[in-house]
Amino acid sequence: PRNLDHMCAVAFSIGQRVRVMRTDGTSQRALLLCLDDCDAGADGECQVEWESDSSEAVVPRCSLRCLEAFEIDGTTDLDEPHHVRAEHYKTKGAVLYKLHDYAAAMEFFIKGLKVLLREGSGFEVGARCLVKGQGAIAVRPALVMCVDESSADVLCEQRALCPTNGQGAVSEQLATLMETAASMQEAVKCGAGESA
C-alpha cells in the first residue's frame, strides 16, 4: 500500500487531473481549478470540478492525490492478445477499486469487457455466421464484413435455411444447416491456423 501521508506535500498545478479523497471514504477524479495560497500548505483549500458531473466543489488540499500512471498514460498494447488486454484492464480496475474510486474502476472493468465482447466473440471480419431474420424470414448463412463495439455488418447469402410445412423439406433444410455449420467450423479452424 502507498503511504498517503506524504501526498499532501506533492506540488499540484491548476488544470491537473487529480483524485480527491472524500470524507465518506470514497475517492473521485476531478480537475483542479484553483489553489489557495501556497503558504497555507496542506491546510489550504482548492476548487475542483468533478469529472462525473462537471459540478464544482471546494475541498481540503490534503485530500488531493495524483492519478495512477496508467490513468494518465492511457496507452494499450494492441499487439497483445485480447484476453491479455482484458486482464490488464481488470487489474487496473482493481487498483482503482481499492482506492475506493468506484466510477473509475467501473470504467476500466467496462473497457475489459468490451475487449472480450468485441474481439473474443469470434465475430471477426471474414467469419461465417447464421443470421436469424425477423418474423417469418428464415435463418441465413452470412459472412461478417465489418465489426465495431456493438454490432457487425454481414453479407447474407441468397438461400435461406427455413423449415417449410412439407416433412421432406425439413430434413433437407436440416441437412443444409448441418453442411453450413460444418463449413463454418472449418472456416474457424482455418482462421485460427492462420493467426497461429
Short mmCIF file of C-alpha atoms in Angstrom, two decimals:
data_model
loop_
_atom_site.label_atom_id
_atom_site.label_comp_id
_atom_site.label_asym_id
_atom_site.label_seq_id
_atom_site.Cartn_x
_atom_site.Cartn_y
_atom_site.Cartn_z
CA PRO A 1 0.00 0.00 0.00
CA ARG A 2 1.13 3.51 -0.76
CA ASN A 3 1.88 5.92 2.06
CA LEU A 4 -0.76 8.61 1.57
CA ASP A 5 0.57 10.92 4.32
CA HIS A 6 3.30 12.31 2.06
CA MET A 7 0.77 13.15 -0.68
CA CYS A 8 -0.09 16.46 1.00
CA ALA A 9 3.39 17.68 0.12
CA VAL A 10 3.01 16.98 -3.63
CA ALA A 11 3.02 20.11 -5.77
CA PHE A 12 -0.20 20.25 -7.78
CA SER A 13 -0.91 22.64 -10.61
CA ILE A 14 -4.06 24.25 -11.92
CA GLY A 15 -5.54 22.22 -14.77
CA GLN A 16 -4.16 18.94 -13.44
CA ARG A 17 -6.42 15.88 -13.19
CA VAL A 18 -6.37 14.62 -9.59
CA ARG A 19 -8.09 12.13 -7.31
CA VAL A 20 -9.90 13.60 -4.32
CA MET A 21 -10.29 11.52 -1.17
CA ARG A 22 -13.79 12.29 0.08
CA THR A 23 -14.96 12.40 3.69
CA ASP A 24 -17.25 9.38 3.13
CA GLY A 25 -14.20 7.17 2.39
CA THR A 26 -14.64 7.12 -1.39
CA SER A 27 -12.49 8.91 -3.92
CA GLN A 28 -13.29 10.57 -7.20
CA ARG A 29 -11.41 12.07 -10.13
CA ALA A 30 -11.54 15.82 -10.63
CA LEU A 31 -9.93 18.69 -12.49
CA LEU A 32 -8.02 21.14 -10.29
CA LEU A 33 -9.39 24.65 -10.92
CA CYS A 34 -7.91 26.83 -8.20
CA LEU A 35 -5.38 26.55 -5.36
CA ASP A 36 -5.21 28.64 -2.19
CA ASP A 37 -2.03 30.49 -1.30
CA CYS A 38 0.93 28.08 -1.30
CA ASP A 39 1.86 29.29 2.20
CA ALA A 40 -1.24 27.57 3.54
CA GLY A 41 0.39 24.19 2.79
CA ALA A 42 -1.68 21.10 3.48
CA ASP A 43 -4.22 23.13 5.45
CA GLY A 44 -5.26 25.13 2.39
CA GLU A 45 -8.24 24.51 0.17
CA CYS A 46 -8.68 24.17 -3.55
CA GLN A 47 -11.51 24.24 -6.03
CA VAL A 48 -12.15 21.22 -8.24
CA GLU A 49 -14.55 20.21 -10.97
CA TRP A 50 -15.77 16.61 -10.65
CA GLU A 51 -15.28 14.52 -13.80
CA SER A 52 -18.53 12.65 -13.22
CA ASP A 53 -20.96 15.57 -13.45
CA SER A 54 -18.87 18.74 -14.02
CA SER A 55 -20.09 20.26 -10.76
CA GLU A 56 -17.59 22.23 -8.68
CA ALA A 57 -16.56 21.86 -5.05
CA VAL A 58 -14.07 23.28 -2.56
CA VAL A 59 -12.00 20.53 -0.95
CA PRO A 60 -9.06 20.42 1.50
CA ARG A 61 -5.71 20.44 -0.25
CA CYS A 62 -4.57 17.38 1.73
CA SER A 63 -7.42 15.35 0.15
CA LEU A 64 -5.73 15.55 -3.28
CA ARG A 65 -3.87 12.58 -4.71
CA CYS A 66 -2.11 12.06 -8.01
CA LEU A 67 -3.84 9.83 -10.53
CA GLU A 68 -2.33 6.43 -11.22
CA ALA A 69 0.23 6.45 -14.02
CA PHE A 70 -1.95 4.23 -16.23
CA GLU A 71 -4.83 6.72 -15.94
CA ILE A 72 -2.62 9.49 -17.28
CA ASP A 73 -0.80 7.45 -19.93
CA GLY A 74 -3.86 5.61 -21.27
CA THR A 75 -1.93 3.58 -23.86
CA THR A 76 -2.72 -0.04 -24.63
CA ASP A 77 -0.54 -2.56 -26.42
CA LEU A 78 -2.77 -3.65 -29.28
CA ASP A 79 -0.29 -6.40 -30.22
CA GLU A 80 -1.23 -8.38 -27.13
CA PRO A 81 -3.99 -11.00 -27.39
CA HIS A 82 -7.45 -9.73 -26.46
CA HIS A 83 -7.66 -11.82 -23.27
CA VAL A 84 -4.34 -10.34 -22.04
CA ARG A 85 -5.54 -6.77 -22.72
CA ALA A 86 -8.82 -7.53 -20.94
CA GLU A 87 -6.86 -8.85 -17.94
CA HIS A 88 -4.77 -5.63 -17.87
CA TYR A 89 -7.97 -3.56 -17.77
CA LYS A 90 -9.34 -5.75 -14.97
CA THR A 91 -6.12 -5.34 -12.96
CA LYS A 92 -6.19 -1.55 -13.41
CA GLY A 93 -9.85 -1.50 -12.39
CA ALA A 94 -8.99 -3.48 -9.24
CA VAL A 95 -6.32 -0.90 -8.31
CA LEU A 96 -8.88 1.89 -8.62
CA TYR A 97 -11.47 -0.13 -6.72
CA LYS A 98 -9.02 -0.45 -3.81
CA LEU A 99 -8.67 3.34 -3.87
CA HIS A 100 -12.47 3.46 -3.50
CA ASP A 101 -12.82 5.29 -6.83
CA TYR A 102 -15.69 3.11 -7.97
CA ALA A 103 -16.61 5.15 -11.07
CA ALA A 104 -13.03 4.99 -12.39
CA ALA A 105 -12.82 1.27 -11.56
CA MET A 106 -16.06 0.62 -13.44
CA GLU A 107 -14.66 2.47 -16.47
CA PHE A 108 -11.71 0.07 -16.67
CA PHE A 109 -13.84 -3.02 -15.99
CA ILE A 110 -16.12 -1.99 -18.87
CA LYS A 111 -13.12 -1.47 -21.18
CA GLY A 112 -12.01 -5.02 -20.42
CA LEU A 113 -15.47 -6.41 -21.08
CA LYS A 114 -15.69 -4.54 -24.37
CA VAL A 115 -12.38 -6.04 -25.49
CA LEU A 116 -13.70 -9.52 -24.67
CA LEU A 117 -17.04 -8.93 -26.34
CA ARG A 118 -15.61 -7.26 -29.43
CA GLU A 119 -12.55 -9.41 -30.03
CA GLY A 120 -13.29 -12.58 -28.10
CA SER A 121 -16.71 -13.16 -29.60
CA GLY A 122 -15.48 -14.89 -32.75
CA PHE A 123 -17.08 -12.18 -34.83
CA GLU A 124 -14.10 -11.23 -36.89
CA VAL A 125 -14.11 -9.89 -40.41
CA GLY A 126 -14.35 -12.88 -42.72
CA ALA A 127 -16.04 -15.17 -40.16
CA ARG A 128 -19.13 -17.13 -41.18
CA CYS A 129 -22.29 -16.90 -39.09
CA LEU A 130 -26.02 -17.54 -39.15
CA VAL A 131 -28.38 -14.58 -39.13
CA LYS A 132 -31.91 -15.01 -37.86
CA GLY A 133 -34.45 -12.88 -39.66
CA GLN A 134 -37.48 -11.24 -38.09
CA GLY A 135 -40.91 -12.85 -38.21
CA ALA A 136 -41.26 -15.47 -40.94
CA ILE A 137 -37.92 -14.65 -42.52
CA ALA A 138 -35.60 -17.62 -42.33
CA VAL A 139 -32.15 -18.11 -40.90
CA ARG A 140 -29.49 -17.31 -43.50
CA PRO A 141 -25.80 -18.06 -43.69
CA ALA A 142 -23.75 -14.87 -43.78
CA LEU A 143 -20.23 -13.50 -43.97
CA VAL A 144 -19.06 -10.90 -41.40
CA MET A 145 -17.89 -7.81 -43.30
CA CYS A 146 -17.27 -5.25 -40.53
CA VAL A 147 -17.27 -5.34 -36.70
CA ASP A 148 -17.46 -2.47 -34.21
CA GLU A 149 -18.07 -2.28 -30.44
CA SER A 150 -21.77 -3.08 -30.53
CA SER A 151 -22.65 -4.56 -33.93
CA ALA A 152 -21.46 -6.40 -37.01
CA ASP A 153 -22.31 -5.83 -40.67
CA VAL A 154 -22.90 -9.06 -42.55
CA LEU A 155 -23.44 -10.11 -46.15
CA CYS A 156 -26.24 -12.67 -46.25
CA GLU A 157 -26.32 -15.47 -48.80
CA GLN A 158 -29.35 -15.70 -51.07
CA ARG A 159 -30.51 -19.09 -49.85
CA ALA A 160 -32.46 -19.24 -46.63
CA LEU A 161 -32.38 -22.04 -44.10
CA CYS A 162 -36.01 -22.33 -43.06
CA PRO A 163 -38.24 -25.30 -42.36
CA THR A 164 -41.35 -25.48 -44.51
CA ASN A 165 -44.61 -27.27 -43.98
CA GLY A 166 -43.59 -30.35 -46.00
CA GLN A 167 -41.92 -33.05 -43.89
CA GLY A 168 -39.34 -33.88 -46.56
CA ALA A 169 -38.30 -30.23 -46.75
CA VAL A 170 -37.49 -30.15 -43.01
CA SER A 171 -34.93 -32.94 -43.32
CA GLU A 172 -33.43 -31.30 -46.42
CA GLN A 173 -33.17 -27.98 -44.58
CA LEU A 174 -31.60 -29.73 -41.58
CA ALA A 175 -29.01 -31.36 -43.85
CA THR A 176 -28.24 -27.98 -45.43
CA LEU A 177 -27.96 -26.42 -41.98
CA MET A 178 -25.53 -29.15 -40.87
CA GLU A 179 -23.40 -28.63 -44.00
CA THR A 180 -23.32 -24.89 -43.37
CA ALA A 181 -22.35 -25.42 -39.72
CA ALA A 182 -19.55 -27.78 -40.80
CA SER A 183 -18.22 -25.27 -43.34
CA MET A 184 -18.37 -22.51 -40.72
CA GLN A 185 -16.49 -24.70 -38.24
CA GLU A 186 -13.86 -25.46 -40.89
CA ALA A 187 -13.53 -21.72 -41.66
CA VAL A 188 -12.97 -21.01 -37.95
CA LYS A 189 -10.28 -23.73 -37.79
CA CYS A 190 -8.57 -22.31 -40.88
CA GLY A 191 -8.74 -18.78 -39.42
CA ALA A 192 -7.22 -19.99 -36.14
CA GLY A 193 -4.47 -21.76 -38.04
CA GLU A 194 -3.61 -18.60 -39.97
CA SER A 195 -3.29 -16.47 -36.83
CA ALA A 196 -1.12 -19.05 -35.03
#
